[in-house]
C-alpha positions as a Python dict, from the first residue, in 0.01 Angstrom:
ca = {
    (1, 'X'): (0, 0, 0),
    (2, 'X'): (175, 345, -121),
    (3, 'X'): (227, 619, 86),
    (4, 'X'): (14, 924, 38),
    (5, 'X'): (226, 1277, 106),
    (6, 'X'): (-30, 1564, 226),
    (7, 'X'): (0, 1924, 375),
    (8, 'X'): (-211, 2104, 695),
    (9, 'X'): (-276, 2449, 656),
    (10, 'X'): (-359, 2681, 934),
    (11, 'X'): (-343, 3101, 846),
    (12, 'X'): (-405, 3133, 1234),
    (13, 'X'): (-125, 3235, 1437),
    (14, 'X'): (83, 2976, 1617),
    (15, 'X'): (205, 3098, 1956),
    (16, 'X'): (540, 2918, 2075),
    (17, 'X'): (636, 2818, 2459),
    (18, 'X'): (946, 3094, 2454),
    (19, 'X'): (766, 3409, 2316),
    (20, 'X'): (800, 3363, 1985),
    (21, 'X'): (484, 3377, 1702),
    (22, 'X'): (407, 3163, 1410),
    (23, 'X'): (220, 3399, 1151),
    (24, 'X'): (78, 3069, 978),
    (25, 'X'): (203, 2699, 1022),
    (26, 'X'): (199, 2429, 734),
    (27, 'X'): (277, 2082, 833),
    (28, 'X'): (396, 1830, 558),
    (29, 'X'): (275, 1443, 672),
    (30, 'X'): (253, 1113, 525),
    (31, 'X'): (-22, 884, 555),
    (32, 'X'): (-30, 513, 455),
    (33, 'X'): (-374, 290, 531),
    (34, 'X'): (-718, 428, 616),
    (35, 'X'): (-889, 542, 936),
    (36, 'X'): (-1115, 241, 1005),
    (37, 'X'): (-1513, 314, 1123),
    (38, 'X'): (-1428, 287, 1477),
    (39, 'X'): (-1128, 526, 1466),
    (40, 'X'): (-923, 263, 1669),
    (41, 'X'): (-626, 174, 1425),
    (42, 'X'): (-401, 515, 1429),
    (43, 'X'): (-40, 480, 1458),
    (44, 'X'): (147, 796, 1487),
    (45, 'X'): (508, 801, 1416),
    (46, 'X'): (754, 1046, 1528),
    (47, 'X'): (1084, 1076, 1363),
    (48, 'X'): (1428, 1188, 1461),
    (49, 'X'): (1612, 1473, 1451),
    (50, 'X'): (1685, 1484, 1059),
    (51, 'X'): (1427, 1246, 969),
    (52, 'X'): (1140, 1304, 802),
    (53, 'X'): (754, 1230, 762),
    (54, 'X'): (877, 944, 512),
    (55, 'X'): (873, 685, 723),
    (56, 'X'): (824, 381, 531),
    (57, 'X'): (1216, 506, 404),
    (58, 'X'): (1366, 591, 722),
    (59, 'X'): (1221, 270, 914),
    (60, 'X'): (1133, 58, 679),
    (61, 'X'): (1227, -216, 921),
    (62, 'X'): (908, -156, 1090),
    (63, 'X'): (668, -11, 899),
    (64, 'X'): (523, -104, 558),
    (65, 'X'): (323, -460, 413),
    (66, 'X'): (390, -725, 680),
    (67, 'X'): (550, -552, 923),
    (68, 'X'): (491, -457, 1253),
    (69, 'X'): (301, -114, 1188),
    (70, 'X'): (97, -273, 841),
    (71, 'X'): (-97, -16, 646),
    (72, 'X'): (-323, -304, 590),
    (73, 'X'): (-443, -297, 937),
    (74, 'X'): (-328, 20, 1093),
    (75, 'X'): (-332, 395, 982),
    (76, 'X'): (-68, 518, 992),
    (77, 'X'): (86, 930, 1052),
    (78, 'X'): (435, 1056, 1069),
    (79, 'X'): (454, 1429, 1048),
    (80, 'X'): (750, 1654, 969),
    (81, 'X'): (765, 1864, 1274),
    (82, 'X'): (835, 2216, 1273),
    (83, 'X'): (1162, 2406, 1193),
    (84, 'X'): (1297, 2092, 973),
    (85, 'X'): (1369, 2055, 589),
    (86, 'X'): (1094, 1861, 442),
    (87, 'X'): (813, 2058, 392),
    (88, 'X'): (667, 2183, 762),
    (89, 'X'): (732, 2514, 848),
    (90, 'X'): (1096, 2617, 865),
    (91, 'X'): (1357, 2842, 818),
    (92, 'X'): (1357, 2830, 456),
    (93, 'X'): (1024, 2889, 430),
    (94, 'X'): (865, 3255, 353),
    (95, 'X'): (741, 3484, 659),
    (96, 'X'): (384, 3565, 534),
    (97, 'X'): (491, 3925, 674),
    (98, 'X'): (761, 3943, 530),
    (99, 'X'): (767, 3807, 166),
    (100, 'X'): (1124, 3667, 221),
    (101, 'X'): (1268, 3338, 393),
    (102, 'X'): (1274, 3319, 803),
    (103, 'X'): (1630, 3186, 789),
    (104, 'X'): (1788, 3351, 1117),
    (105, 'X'): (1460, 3505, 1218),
    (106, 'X'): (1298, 3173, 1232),
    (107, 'X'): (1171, 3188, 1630),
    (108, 'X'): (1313, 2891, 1873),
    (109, 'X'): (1035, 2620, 1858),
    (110, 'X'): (1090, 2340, 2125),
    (111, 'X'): (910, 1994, 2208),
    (112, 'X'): (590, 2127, 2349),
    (113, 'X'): (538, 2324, 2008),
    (114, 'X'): (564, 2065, 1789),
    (115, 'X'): (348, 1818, 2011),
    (116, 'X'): (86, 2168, 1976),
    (117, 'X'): (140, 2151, 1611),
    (118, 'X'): (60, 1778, 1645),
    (119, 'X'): (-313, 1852, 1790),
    (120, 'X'): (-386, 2085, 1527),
    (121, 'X'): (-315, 1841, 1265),
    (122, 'X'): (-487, 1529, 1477),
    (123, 'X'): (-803, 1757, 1507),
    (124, 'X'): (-831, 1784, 1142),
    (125, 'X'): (-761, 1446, 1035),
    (126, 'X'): (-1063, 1340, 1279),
    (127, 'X'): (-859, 1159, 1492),
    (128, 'X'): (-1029, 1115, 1858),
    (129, 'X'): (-818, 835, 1974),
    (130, 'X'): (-438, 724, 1912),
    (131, 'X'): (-389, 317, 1912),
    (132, 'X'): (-25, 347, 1965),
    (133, 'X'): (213, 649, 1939),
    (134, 'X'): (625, 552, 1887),
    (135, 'X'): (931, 753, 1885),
    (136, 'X'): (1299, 741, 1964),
    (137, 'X'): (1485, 1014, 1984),
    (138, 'X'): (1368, 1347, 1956),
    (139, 'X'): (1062, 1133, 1830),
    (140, 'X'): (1053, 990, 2150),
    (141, 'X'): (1056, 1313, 2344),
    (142, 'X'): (771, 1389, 2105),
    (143, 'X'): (614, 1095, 2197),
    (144, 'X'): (638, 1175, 2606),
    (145, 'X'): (540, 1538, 2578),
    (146, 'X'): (225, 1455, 2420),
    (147, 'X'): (109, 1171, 2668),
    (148, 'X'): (125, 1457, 2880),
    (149, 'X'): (-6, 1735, 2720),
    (150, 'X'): (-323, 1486, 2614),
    (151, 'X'): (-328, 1190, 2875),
    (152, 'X'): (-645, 1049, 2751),
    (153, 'X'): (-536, 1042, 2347),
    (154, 'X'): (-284, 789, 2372),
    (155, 'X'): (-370, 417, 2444),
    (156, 'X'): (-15, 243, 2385),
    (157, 'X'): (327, 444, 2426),
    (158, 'X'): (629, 327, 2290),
    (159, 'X'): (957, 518, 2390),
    (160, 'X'): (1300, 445, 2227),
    (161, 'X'): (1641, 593, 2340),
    (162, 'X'): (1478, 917, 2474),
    (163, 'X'): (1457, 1110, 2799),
    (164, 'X'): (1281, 1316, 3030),
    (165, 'X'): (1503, 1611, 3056),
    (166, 'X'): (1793, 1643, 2796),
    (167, 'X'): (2077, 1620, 2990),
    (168, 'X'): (2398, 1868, 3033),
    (169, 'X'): (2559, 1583, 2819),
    (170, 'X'): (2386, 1591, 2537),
    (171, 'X'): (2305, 1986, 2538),
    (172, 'X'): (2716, 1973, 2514),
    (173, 'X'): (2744, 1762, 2227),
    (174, 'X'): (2411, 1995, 2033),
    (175, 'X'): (2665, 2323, 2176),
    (176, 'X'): (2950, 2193, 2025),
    (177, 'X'): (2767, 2107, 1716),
    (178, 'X'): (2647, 2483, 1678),
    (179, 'X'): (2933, 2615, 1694),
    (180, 'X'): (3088, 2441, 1426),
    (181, 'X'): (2816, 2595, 1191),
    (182, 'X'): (2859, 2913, 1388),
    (183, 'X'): (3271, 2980, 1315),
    (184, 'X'): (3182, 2901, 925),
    (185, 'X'): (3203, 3207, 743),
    (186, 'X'): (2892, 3199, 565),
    (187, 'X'): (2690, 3120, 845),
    (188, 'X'): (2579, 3523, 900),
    (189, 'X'): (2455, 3522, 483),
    (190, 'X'): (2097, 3515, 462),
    (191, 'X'): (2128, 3245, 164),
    (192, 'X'): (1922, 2853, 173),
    (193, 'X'): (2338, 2770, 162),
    (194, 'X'): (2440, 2884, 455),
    (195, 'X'): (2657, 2735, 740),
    (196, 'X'): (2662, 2406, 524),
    (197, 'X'): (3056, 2345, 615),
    (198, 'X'): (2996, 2408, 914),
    (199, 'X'): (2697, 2174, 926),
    (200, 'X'): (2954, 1897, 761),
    (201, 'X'): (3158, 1909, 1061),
    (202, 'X'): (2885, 1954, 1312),
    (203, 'X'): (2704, 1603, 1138),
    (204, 'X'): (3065, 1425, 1193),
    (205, 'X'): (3023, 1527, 1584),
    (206, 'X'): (2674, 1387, 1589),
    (207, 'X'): (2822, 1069, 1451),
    (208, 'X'): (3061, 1003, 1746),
    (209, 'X'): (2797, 1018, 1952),
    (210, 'X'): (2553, 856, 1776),
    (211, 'X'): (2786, 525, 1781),
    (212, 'X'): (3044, 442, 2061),
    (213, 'X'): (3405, 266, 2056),
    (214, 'X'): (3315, -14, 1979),
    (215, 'X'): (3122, 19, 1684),
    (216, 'X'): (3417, 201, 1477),
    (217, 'X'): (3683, -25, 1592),
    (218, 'X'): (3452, -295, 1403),
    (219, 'X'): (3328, -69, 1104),
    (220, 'X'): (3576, 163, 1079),
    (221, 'X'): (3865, -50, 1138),
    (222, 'X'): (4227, 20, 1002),
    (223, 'X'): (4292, -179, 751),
    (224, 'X'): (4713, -280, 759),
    (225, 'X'): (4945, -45, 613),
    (226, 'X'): (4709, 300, 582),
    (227, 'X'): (4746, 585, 703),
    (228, 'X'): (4659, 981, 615),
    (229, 'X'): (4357, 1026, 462),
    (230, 'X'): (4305, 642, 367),
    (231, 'X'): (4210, 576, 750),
    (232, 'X'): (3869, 438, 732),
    (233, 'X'): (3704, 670, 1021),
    (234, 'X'): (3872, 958, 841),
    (235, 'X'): (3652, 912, 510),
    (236, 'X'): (3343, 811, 685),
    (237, 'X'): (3307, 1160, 896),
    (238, 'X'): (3392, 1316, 592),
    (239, 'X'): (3121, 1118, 391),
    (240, 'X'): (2820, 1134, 652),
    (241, 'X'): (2890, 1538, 644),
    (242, 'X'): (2874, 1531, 291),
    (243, 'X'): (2595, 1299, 293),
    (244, 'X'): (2352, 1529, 530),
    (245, 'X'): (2470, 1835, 342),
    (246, 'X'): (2318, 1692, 12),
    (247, 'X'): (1946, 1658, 177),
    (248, 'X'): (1957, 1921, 488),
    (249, 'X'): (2054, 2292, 574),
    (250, 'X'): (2199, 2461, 845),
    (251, 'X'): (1948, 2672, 1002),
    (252, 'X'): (1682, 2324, 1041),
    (253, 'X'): (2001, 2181, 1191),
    (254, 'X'): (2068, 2405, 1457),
    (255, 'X'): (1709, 2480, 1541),
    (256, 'X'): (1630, 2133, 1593),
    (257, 'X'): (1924, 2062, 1818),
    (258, 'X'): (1767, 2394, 2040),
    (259, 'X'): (1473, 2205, 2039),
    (260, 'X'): (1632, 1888, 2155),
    (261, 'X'): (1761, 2076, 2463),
    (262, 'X'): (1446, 2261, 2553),
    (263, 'X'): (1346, 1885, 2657),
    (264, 'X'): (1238, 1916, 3001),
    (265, 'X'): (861, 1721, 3085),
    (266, 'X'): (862, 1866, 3436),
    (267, 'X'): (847, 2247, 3309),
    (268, 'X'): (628, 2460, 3498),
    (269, 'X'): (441, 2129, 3574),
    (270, 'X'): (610, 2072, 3965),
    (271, 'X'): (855, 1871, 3832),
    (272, 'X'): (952, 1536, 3656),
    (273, 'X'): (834, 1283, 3819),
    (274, 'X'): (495, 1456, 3885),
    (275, 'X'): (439, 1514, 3502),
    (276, 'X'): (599, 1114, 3470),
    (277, 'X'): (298, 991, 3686),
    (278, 'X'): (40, 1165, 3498),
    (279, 'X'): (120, 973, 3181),
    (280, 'X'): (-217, 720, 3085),
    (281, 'X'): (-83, 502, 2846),
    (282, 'X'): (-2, 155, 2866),
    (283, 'X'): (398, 272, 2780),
    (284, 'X'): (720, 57, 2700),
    (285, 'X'): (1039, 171, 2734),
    (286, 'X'): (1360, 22, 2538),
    (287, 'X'): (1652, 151, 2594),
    (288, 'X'): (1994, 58, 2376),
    (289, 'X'): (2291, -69, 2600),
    (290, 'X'): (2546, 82, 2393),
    (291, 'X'): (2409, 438, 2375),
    (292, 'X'): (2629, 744, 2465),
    (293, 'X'): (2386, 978, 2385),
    (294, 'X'): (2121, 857, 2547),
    (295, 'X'): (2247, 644, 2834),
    (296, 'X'): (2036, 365, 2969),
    (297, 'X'): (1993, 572, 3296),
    (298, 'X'): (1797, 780, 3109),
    (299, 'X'): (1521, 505, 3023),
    (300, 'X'): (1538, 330, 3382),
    (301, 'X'): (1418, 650, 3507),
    (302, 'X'): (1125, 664, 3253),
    (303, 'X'): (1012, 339, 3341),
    (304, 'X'): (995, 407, 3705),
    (305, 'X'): (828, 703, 3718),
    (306, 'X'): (568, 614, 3450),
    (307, 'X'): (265, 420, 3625),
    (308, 'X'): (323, 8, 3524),
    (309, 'X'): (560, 57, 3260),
    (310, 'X'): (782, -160, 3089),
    (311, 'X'): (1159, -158, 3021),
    (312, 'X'): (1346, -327, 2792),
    (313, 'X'): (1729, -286, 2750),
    (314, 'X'): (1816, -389, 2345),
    (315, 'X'): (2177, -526, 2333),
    (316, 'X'): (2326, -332, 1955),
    (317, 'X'): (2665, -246, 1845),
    (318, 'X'): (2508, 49, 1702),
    (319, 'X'): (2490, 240, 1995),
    (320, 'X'): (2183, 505, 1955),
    (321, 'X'): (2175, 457, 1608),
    (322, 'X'): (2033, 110, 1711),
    (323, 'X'): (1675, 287, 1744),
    (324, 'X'): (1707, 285, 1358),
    (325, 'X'): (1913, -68, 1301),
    (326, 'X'): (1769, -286, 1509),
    (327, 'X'): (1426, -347, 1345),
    (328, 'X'): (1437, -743, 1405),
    (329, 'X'): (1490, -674, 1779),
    (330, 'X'): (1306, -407, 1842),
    (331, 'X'): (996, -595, 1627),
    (332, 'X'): (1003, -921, 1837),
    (333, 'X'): (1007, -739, 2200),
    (334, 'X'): (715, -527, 2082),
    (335, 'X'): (501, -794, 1984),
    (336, 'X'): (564, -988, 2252),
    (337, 'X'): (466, -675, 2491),
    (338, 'X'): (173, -677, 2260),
    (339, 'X'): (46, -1045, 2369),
    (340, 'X'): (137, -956, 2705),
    (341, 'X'): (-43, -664, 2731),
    (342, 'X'): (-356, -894, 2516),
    (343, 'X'): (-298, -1143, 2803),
    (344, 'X'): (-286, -909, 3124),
    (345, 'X'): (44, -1111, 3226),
    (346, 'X'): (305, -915, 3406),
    (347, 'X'): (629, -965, 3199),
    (348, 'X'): (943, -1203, 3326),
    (349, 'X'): (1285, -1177, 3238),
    (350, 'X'): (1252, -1527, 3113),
    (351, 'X'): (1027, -1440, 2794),
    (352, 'X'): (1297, -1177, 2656),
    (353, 'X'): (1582, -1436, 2696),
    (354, 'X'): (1587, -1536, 2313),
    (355, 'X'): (1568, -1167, 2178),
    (356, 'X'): (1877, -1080, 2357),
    (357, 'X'): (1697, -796, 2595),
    (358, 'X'): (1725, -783, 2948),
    (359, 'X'): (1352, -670, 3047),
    (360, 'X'): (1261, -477, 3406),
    (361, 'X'): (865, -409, 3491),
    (362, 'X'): (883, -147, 3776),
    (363, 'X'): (575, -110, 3978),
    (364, 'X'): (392, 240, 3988),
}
C-alpha cells in the first residue's frame, strides 16, 4: 500500500512556549492505510532529529506490508515537525509578513510546540483516539510530551532511546555542534546555503555520539598499512557530512538541536516525576545498552516514574543509532509486549531471553 504525502494548513497564528509567534504553520505528513469506522487503528510516528515524515524510508524495518506497523491494518501518521527541511514550516520557508525566507529570524520552537502543532493536525484528520504512538529520539521526546499534554489520546506508548530532561551531556554535544556551523564564514549570509561546512563538521560530531568505541573499531577499522587520509574513520566523517549536506541545511540543523535541549517534561508542571505519573498510556520503554547519547539511565528513570511501565534494554553495536538498526529486535520485543499486554500477564525476564533484551517491569 503506497504512501500518500499531504499538507495542513492553518493562516491562524501559532504561539510558541518561549515568546515567539508563528504567523501561519503548514505541516507536511505522510499517511499510509485508512482510518477504520471505529477510529481505533491510528499509529502515529515520530521521527528523529533529521528524519522526516517518510517513514516507510527511514524505518522501513518496521513499517510497511507485513510488518509490525501494516498499512493493511493500521493507519498510519508521521509528520514533519516544525523548523525541519521537508516541507513543515521552517527556516527556509517565507514569513507571510515578510515576503522573504525566516532563515535567522525563524523563532526557537521546542518539544511542546511541535506536540501543539501535532493537535492541530490530529483535530483535522478526525482523529479522537491514538492506538499506539512511537518515537525514539527526539521522536521519542515527542512521543512523552504529548502523553502529557493529552493523557487520555494515547492508548499504547512506545519510547526508544529518549529522555525526560535532555541532559547537560547531550546539550554539550548539540553546543558543540552549533558552533561548528557558527565559526563558518557563511553562516551570518541570509542564503538557503548557509553554514553548510559548518553543518559537515557539526554532522561528523553527531556521529561520534551517535555510535560508541566499539562500533568504529569494528566498522571503521584500520585496515594494515594505511594511514593519512586512507584511514577508514577519516573518510566516513567526511562522507556522513557530505551525505547530510546533500538533503539538509543549516538553520533546520541548529534549530532542531535547540529544540532537543528545551526537553524538560517537568516544566512549569512541579517537576519530573509529577508530570511522569500523569502519563495514561499503557507505555514501553527500550533503551539501547550501547548508547552514549542517550544512556540507559535515562530510560530506567522513565520506566519508574511512569505508572506500570515496561523496560526493555536492546543489546546493539550500534549504539543510539540502534533505534534505527535494530528493526528485528526491536519488532520481536514489541510484539511480545503486545500479547502480554492482550494477556494481562506481568512480563518475566525469562520471555525476553531469546531476543537478547534484558527486560525490568517497575511497579507504579
Amino acid at each position: 500500500m503506497q504512501a500518500e504525502f499531504h499538507h495542513f494548513h492553518s493562516s491562524f497564528s501559532f504561539d510558541l512556549e518561549m515568546g515567539g509567534v508563528l504567523p501561519s504553520v503548514q505541516l507536511a505528513y505522510e499517511t499510509m492505510g485508512k482510518l477504520n469506522a471505529q477510529k481505533d487503528n491510528v499509529v502515529w510516528i515520530c521521527h528523529a532529529f533529521t528524519g522526516s515524515h517518510e517513514v516507510s524510508d527511514w524505518w522501513q524495518g518496521l513499517v510497511g506490508s507485513g510488518k509490525l506497523f501494516n498499512p493493511e491494518n493500521h493507519f498510519i501518521v508521521c509528520c514533519n515537525i516544525l523548523g525541519s527541511h521537508y516541507g513543515s514550516t521552517g527556516p527556509l520557508s517565507t514569513n507571510p509578513l515578510t515576503g522573504q525566507p525566516y532563515y535567522h529570524t525563524f523563532p526557537n520552537v521546542t518539544i511542546r510546540d511541535v506536540v501543539n502543532s501535532f493537535e492541530l493536525l490530529r483535530k483535522d484528520l478526525g482523529i479522537d483516539r491514538i492506538k499506539t504512538c512511537i518515537g525514539g529520539s527526539l521522536g521519542g521526546q515527542q512521543a512523552l510530551e504529548w502523553s502529557i499534554i493529552q493523557p487520555d489520546l494515547i492508548e499504547n506508548l512506545i519510547l526508544i532511546a529518549t529522555n525526560a530532561v535532555h541532559s547537560p551531556w547531550g546539550i554539550a554535544f548539540n553546543e558543540s555542534q552549533r558552533m561548528s556551523i557558527e565559526v563558518d564564514p557563511t553562516w551570518k549570509e541570509s542564503q538557503p546555503k548557509a553554514g553548510i561546512d559548518g553543518m559537515k563538521a557539526a554532522r561528523a560530531t553527531a556521529l561520534i555520539s551517535y555510535r560508541n568505541y566499539e562500533t568504529y573499531q569494528i566498522t571503521q577499522a584500520r585496515q594494515e598499512n594505511t594511514t593519512g587520509e586512507s584511514l577508514r574513520a577519516i573518510s566516513y566523517q567526511r562522507y556522513q557530512g557530505e551525505k547530510l549536506a546533500g538533503r539538509f541545511n543549516a538553520y533546520s540543523y541548529y534549530i532542531l538541536s535547540k529544540m532537543m535541549d528545551s526537553q524538560d517534561v517537568g516544566r512549569n508542571r512541579g517537576g519530573v516525576i509529577k508530570a511522569l505519573k500523569s502519563v495514561k498510556s499503557k507505555t514501553l520503554v527500550i533503551g539501547i545498552k550501547s548508547d552514549a547519547l542517550f544512556p540507559i539511565v535515562e530510560q530506567e528513570y522513565l520506566a519508574k516514574h511512569i505508572p506500570g511501565a515496561s523496560f526493555q534494554v536492546i543489546d546493539s553495536l550500534y549504539g543510539h543509532d540502534g533505534f534505527l538498526i535494530e528493526s528485528g529486535l526491536m519488532t520481536k520485543a514489541i510484539r511480545l509486549w503486545q500479547k502480554l499486554l492482550r494477556l494481562e500477564v506481568n512480563p518475566m525476564a525469562d520471555f525476553f531471553k531469546e531476543l537478547e533484551i534484558r527486560h525490568i517491569s517497575y511497579a507504579s
